[in-house]
Amino acid sequence: MTRLRSVVRGCGSYLPRTTVTNDDLAARVDTSDDWIIQRTGIRQRHIAEPDETTSVLGIKAAQAALQDAGIEPSTIDLVICATSTPDHTFPSTATQIQAGLGIQAGAAFDLQAVCAGFVYAVATADKFLATGAATRALVVGAETFSRLLDWEDRTTCVLFGDGAGAIVLEGRESDAAEGRGILATRLHADGRHNGLLYVDGGPSTTGTVGKLRMKGREVFRHAVVNLAAVMGESLELAGLTTGDVDWVVPHQANARILDATAKKLGLPADKVVMTVDRHANTSAASVPLALDAAVRDGRVKENDIVVLEAMGGGFTWGAAVIRF
């Protein structure tokens, strides 16, 4: 039976010009390179300069993805930007990316699910493409999380960085079970846990941007359980098992979370793409940044089974299974 399936045509990424090492942070807050590496696996992160806004990062990542796909921006009829750090309350960052690319047709909107945002956006784009409501989608994860950090809180400011990643998806007819494209997606949310990871500001409450606050131990515990469970659910929906997986591209929050999740699933560590050491936690940008890195260095190849997974504040979490 012929059906439309969302196929990855290309991917791209962009990192801000400025790199900040752990030693750089140690000169600013009460921390050390050893302390950060032992607890998180992070060695450095990129921090956006004032002229490097979320939309600027997103446009550059999108341009790289379009170039990789070998298609013109004018053929895109859906732009979704996953971000928690938009340039403005409105208009959406997606419309700014759309305009920056010279796209004048189709739909464009932001999606906010914090660190799970890119997986949510991929699942949303898939629904448009699989139903024929759109033909080509640009899905972007872009963040300038450094703007939300309390640089006096050593437990949080060392964890995050800035960046952007993007993929181009295209709806294609497929009548084969082994055809390329998105095979399954699964999303969850549980708002009871809002107080474990949040920003203490907003236009409707304080009228300020606010700063990021997190209870790390509790987040760690939920992350391992939820990520392992949602990956299992998505693979079951796709008719696959962990043994079929070539690569897991998880949200890059903490090396210990990645290791613990892989162990819980019985996955070899060398099947998990890890870039947290170079990028830190870039929220909605972390999954596409890691995916692009694995494509660029030749690990992820055509027809590989790739699982994207992430959990963010809210809590929100989800996974997507793709035959690349």
Coordinates of C-alpha atoms in Angstrom, one line a residue:
M1 CA 0.0 0.0 0.0
T2 CA 1.4 3.4 -1.0
R3 CA 1.8 6.0 1.6
L4 CA 3.5 9.3 2.1
R5 CA 6.6 9.2 4.3
S6 CA 8.8 12.1 5.6
V7 CA 12.3 11.6 4.2
V8 CA 15.4 13.4 5.4
R9 CA 16.8 15.3 2.4
G10 CA 19.6 17.2 4.2
C11 CA 20.9 18.5 7.5
G12 CA 23.0 21.4 8.7
S13 CA 24.2 23.3 11.8
Y14 CA 25.8 26.4 13.1
L15 CA 27.7 27.3 16.2
P16 CA 28.5 30.8 17.5
R17 CA 31.9 32.3 17.0
T18 CA 32.9 32.4 20.6
T19 CA 34.0 29.2 22.4
V20 CA 34.1 29.2 26.3
T21 CA 36.1 26.5 28.0
N22 CA 35.7 25.2 31.5
D23 CA 38.8 27.0 32.5
D24 CA 37.3 30.2 31.2
L25 CA 34.3 29.7 33.4
A26 CA 36.5 28.8 36.4
A27 CA 37.9 32.4 36.2
R28 CA 34.4 33.7 36.5
V29 CA 32.5 31.4 39.0
D30 CA 33.5 29.0 41.7
T31 CA 34.1 25.9 39.6
S32 CA 36.8 23.9 37.9
D33 CA 37.5 21.9 34.8
D34 CA 37.6 18.7 36.7
W35 CA 34.4 19.4 38.6
I36 CA 32.5 20.1 35.4
I37 CA 33.9 17.1 33.4
Q38 CA 33.3 14.6 36.2
R39 CA 29.6 15.6 36.7
T40 CA 28.6 16.5 33.1
G41 CA 31.2 15.4 30.6
I42 CA 31.2 19.0 29.2
R43 CA 34.6 20.5 28.2
Q44 CA 33.5 23.6 26.3
R45 CA 30.4 25.4 24.9
H46 CA 29.7 28.1 22.3
I47 CA 28.2 31.4 23.6
A48 CA 26.5 33.8 21.2
E49 CA 27.7 37.3 20.8
P50 CA 25.0 40.1 20.9
D51 CA 24.7 40.1 17.1
E52 CA 24.2 36.3 17.0
T53 CA 20.5 36.1 17.9
T54 CA 18.4 32.9 17.7
S55 CA 17.1 33.8 14.3
V56 CA 20.6 34.5 13.0
L57 CA 21.8 31.1 14.2
G58 CA 18.7 29.4 12.8
I59 CA 19.1 31.0 9.4
K60 CA 22.7 29.9 9.1
A61 CA 21.8 26.3 10.1
A62 CA 18.9 26.3 7.7
Q63 CA 21.1 27.5 4.9
A64 CA 23.5 24.7 5.6
A65 CA 20.7 22.1 5.6
L66 CA 19.3 23.4 2.3
Q67 CA 22.7 23.3 0.7
D68 CA 23.1 19.8 1.9
A69 CA 19.7 18.8 0.4
G70 CA 20.6 20.6 -2.8
I71 CA 17.2 22.4 -3.0
E72 CA 16.1 26.0 -3.3
P73 CA 14.5 27.7 -0.3
S74 CA 11.5 28.6 -2.5
T75 CA 10.5 25.0 -2.6
I76 CA 10.0 24.9 1.2
D77 CA 6.3 25.3 2.2
L78 CA 6.6 24.7 6.0
V79 CA 9.1 26.2 8.5
I80 CA 9.0 25.1 12.1
C81 CA 11.5 26.5 14.6
A82 CA 11.8 24.8 18.0
T83 CA 13.1 27.4 20.5
S84 CA 12.6 28.6 24.0
T85 CA 14.7 31.7 23.4
P86 CA 13.0 33.6 20.5
D87 CA 14.3 37.0 19.4
H88 CA 11.0 38.6 20.3
T89 CA 7.8 37.6 22.1
F90 CA 6.4 38.0 18.6
P91 CA 6.7 37.6 15.7
S92 CA 7.9 34.1 15.7
T93 CA 11.5 33.2 15.0
A94 CA 10.3 30.8 12.3
T95 CA 8.9 33.8 10.3
Q96 CA 12.2 35.6 10.7
I97 CA 14.0 32.5 9.4
Q98 CA 11.5 32.2 6.6
A99 CA 12.1 35.9 5.6
G100 CA 15.9 35.5 6.0
L101 CA 15.9 32.6 3.5
G102 CA 13.7 34.5 1.0
I103 CA 10.7 32.2 1.4
Q104 CA 7.4 33.9 0.8
A105 CA 4.9 31.1 0.8
G106 CA 3.7 28.3 3.0
A107 CA 3.4 28.3 6.8
A108 CA 5.9 29.2 9.5
F109 CA 5.6 28.9 13.3
D110 CA 7.6 28.4 16.5
L111 CA 7.2 25.3 18.7
Q112 CA 8.1 25.5 22.4
A113 CA 8.8 22.2 24.2
V114 CA 12.2 23.3 25.7
C115 CA 14.9 20.6 25.2
A116 CA 12.4 18.2 23.6
G117 CA 11.4 20.9 21.1
F118 CA 13.2 19.6 18.1
V119 CA 11.7 16.1 18.5
Y120 CA 8.3 17.7 18.9
A121 CA 8.9 19.7 15.8
V122 CA 10.0 16.7 13.7
A123 CA 6.8 14.9 14.8
T124 CA 4.7 17.9 13.9
A125 CA 6.3 18.3 10.5
D126 CA 5.8 14.6 9.8
K127 CA 2.1 15.0 10.3
F128 CA 1.9 17.8 7.7
L129 CA 4.0 15.8 5.2
A130 CA 2.4 12.4 5.8
T131 CA -1.1 13.9 5.1
G132 CA 0.0 15.9 2.1
A133 CA -0.7 19.2 3.8
A134 CA 2.9 20.2 3.0
T135 CA 5.5 18.9 0.6
R136 CA 8.8 20.1 2.0
A137 CA 9.5 21.1 5.6
L138 CA 12.4 22.9 7.2
V139 CA 12.7 21.9 10.9
V140 CA 15.1 24.1 12.9
G141 CA 16.2 23.9 16.5
A142 CA 17.9 27.2 17.6
E143 CA 18.7 28.5 21.0
T144 CA 20.6 31.3 22.8
F145 CA 20.2 29.8 26.2
S146 CA 23.1 31.9 27.5
R147 CA 20.7 34.8 27.7
L148 CA 18.7 32.9 30.3
L149 CA 21.5 31.9 32.6
D150 CA 22.3 33.1 36.1
W151 CA 26.0 33.4 35.7
E152 CA 26.5 33.4 39.5
D153 CA 24.8 29.9 39.8
R154 CA 27.6 27.5 39.2
T155 CA 25.3 24.5 39.2
T156 CA 23.5 25.7 36.0
C157 CA 25.6 28.2 34.1
V158 CA 28.3 25.6 33.3
L159 CA 25.7 23.3 31.7
F160 CA 24.4 25.3 28.7
G161 CA 25.5 26.7 25.4
D162 CA 24.1 28.2 22.2
G163 CA 23.7 26.9 18.7
A164 CA 21.4 25.8 15.9
G165 CA 20.7 22.8 13.8
A166 CA 18.2 22.0 11.0
I167 CA 16.9 19.3 8.7
V168 CA 15.0 19.3 5.5
L169 CA 12.1 16.8 5.3
E170 CA 10.3 15.9 2.1
G171 CA 7.1 13.9 1.7
R172 CA 7.6 11.0 -0.6
E173 CA 5.4 8.1 -1.7
S174 CA 6.6 4.7 -0.4
D175 CA 5.1 1.3 -0.8
A176 CA 7.8 -0.7 0.9
A177 CA 8.1 -1.4 4.6
E178 CA 11.8 -0.9 4.3
G179 CA 11.5 2.6 2.7
R180 CA 13.4 5.6 4.0
G181 CA 11.8 8.2 6.2
I182 CA 10.2 8.7 9.6
L183 CA 8.9 5.4 10.7
A184 CA 7.3 6.4 14.1
T185 CA 7.1 9.2 16.6
R186 CA 6.0 9.3 20.2
L187 CA 5.5 12.4 22.4
H188 CA 4.7 12.8 26.1
A189 CA 4.2 15.6 28.6
D190 CA 3.6 15.8 32.4
G191 CA 3.1 19.3 33.7
R192 CA 3.2 18.2 37.3
H193 CA 7.0 18.6 37.2
N194 CA 7.1 22.2 36.1
G195 CA 9.0 23.2 39.3
L196 CA 12.0 21.0 38.6
L197 CA 13.2 22.8 35.5
Y198 CA 11.9 26.3 34.6
V199 CA 12.6 30.0 34.0
D200 CA 11.5 32.3 36.8
G201 CA 10.1 35.0 34.5
G202 CA 7.9 35.7 31.6
P203 CA 5.7 38.5 30.1
S204 CA 2.5 37.3 31.9
T205 CA 4.1 36.9 35.4
T206 CA 7.1 39.1 36.0
G207 CA 7.3 41.0 32.8
T208 CA 11.0 40.0 32.6
V209 CA 12.9 37.3 30.8
G210 CA 13.9 35.6 34.0
K211 CA 16.7 33.1 34.8
L212 CA 16.9 29.3 34.4
R213 CA 16.3 27.3 37.6
M214 CA 16.8 23.5 37.9
K215 CA 16.8 20.7 40.5
G216 CA 19.4 18.6 38.9
R217 CA 19.1 15.3 40.8
E218 CA 15.3 15.0 40.2
V219 CA 15.7 15.9 36.5
F220 CA 18.4 13.3 36.1
R221 CA 16.2 10.6 37.6
H222 CA 13.1 11.4 35.4
A223 CA 15.3 11.8 32.3
V224 CA 16.7 8.3 32.4
V225 CA 13.4 6.6 33.0
N226 CA 11.4 8.7 30.5
L227 CA 13.9 8.5 27.7
A228 CA 14.4 4.8 27.9
A229 CA 10.6 4.3 28.0
V230 CA 9.8 6.5 25.1
M231 CA 12.5 5.0 22.9
G232 CA 11.0 1.6 23.5
E233 CA 7.5 2.8 22.7
S234 CA 8.6 4.4 19.4
L235 CA 10.6 1.4 18.3
E236 CA 7.5 -0.8 19.1
L237 CA 5.4 1.5 16.9
A238 CA 7.9 1.1 14.1
G239 CA 8.0 -2.7 14.5
L240 CA 11.6 -2.6 15.5
T241 CA 13.7 -3.5 18.6
T242 CA 16.9 -2.0 20.1
G243 CA 18.9 -4.6 18.2
D244 CA 17.8 -2.9 14.9
V245 CA 19.1 0.5 15.9
D246 CA 22.2 1.8 14.3
W247 CA 22.4 5.1 16.1
V248 CA 20.7 6.9 18.9
V249 CA 20.9 10.7 18.8
P250 CA 19.8 11.9 22.2
H251 CA 19.4 15.3 23.7
Q252 CA 22.9 16.4 24.9
A253 CA 22.1 17.3 28.5
N254 CA 24.7 15.4 30.5
A255 CA 27.1 12.6 29.6
R256 CA 25.9 10.7 32.7
I257 CA 22.3 10.8 31.6
L258 CA 23.3 9.5 28.1
D259 CA 25.4 6.7 29.6
A260 CA 22.7 5.7 32.1
T261 CA 19.9 5.7 29.4
A262 CA 22.0 3.5 27.1
K263 CA 22.7 1.1 29.9
K264 CA 19.0 0.8 30.8
L265 CA 18.2 0.0 27.2
G266 CA 21.0 -2.4 26.8
L267 CA 22.5 -0.3 24.0
P268 CA 26.3 -0.3 23.4
A269 CA 27.8 3.1 24.2
D270 CA 29.4 3.3 20.8
K271 CA 25.9 3.5 19.2
V272 CA 25.1 6.7 21.1
V273 CA 26.1 10.0 19.4
M274 CA 27.6 12.3 22.0
T275 CA 28.6 15.9 21.4
V276 CA 27.8 17.3 24.9
D277 CA 31.6 17.6 25.5
R278 CA 31.9 20.2 22.7
H279 CA 28.5 21.8 22.7
A280 CA 27.1 21.5 26.3
N281 CA 23.3 21.5 26.6
T282 CA 21.9 23.6 23.7
S283 CA 18.3 22.8 24.5
A284 CA 16.2 22.4 21.3
A285 CA 19.4 22.7 19.2
S286 CA 21.2 19.8 20.7
V287 CA 19.6 16.9 18.8
P288 CA 20.0 18.4 15.3
L289 CA 23.6 19.6 16.2
A290 CA 24.5 16.1 17.2
L291 CA 22.8 14.6 14.2
D292 CA 24.6 16.9 11.8
A293 CA 27.9 16.1 13.5
A294 CA 27.3 12.3 13.0
V295 CA 26.3 12.7 9.4
R296 CA 29.3 14.9 8.6
D297 CA 31.9 12.5 10.1
G298 CA 30.3 9.5 8.3
R299 CA 28.8 7.6 11.1
V300 CA 25.2 8.1 10.1
K301 CA 24.6 6.7 6.6
E302 CA 21.7 6.2 4.2
N303 CA 19.3 3.5 5.4
D304 CA 20.6 3.5 9.0
I305 CA 18.0 3.2 11.7
V306 CA 18.4 6.4 13.7
V307 CA 16.4 7.2 16.9
L308 CA 16.1 10.9 18.0
E309 CA 15.1 11.3 21.7
A310 CA 14.9 14.2 24.1
M311 CA 13.4 15.4 27.4
G312 CA 12.9 19.0 28.5
G313 CA 11.3 21.2 31.0
G314 CA 7.6 20.8 31.6
F315 CA 8.3 17.8 31.5
T316 CA 8.1 17.2 27.8
W317 CA 9.8 14.2 26.2
G318 CA 9.6 12.2 23.0
A319 CA 11.4 10.1 20.3
A320 CA 11.4 9.7 16.6
V321 CA 12.5 6.6 14.6
I322 CA 14.0 7.4 11.2
R323 CA 15.3 5.2 8.4
F324 CA 17.9 7.7 7.3

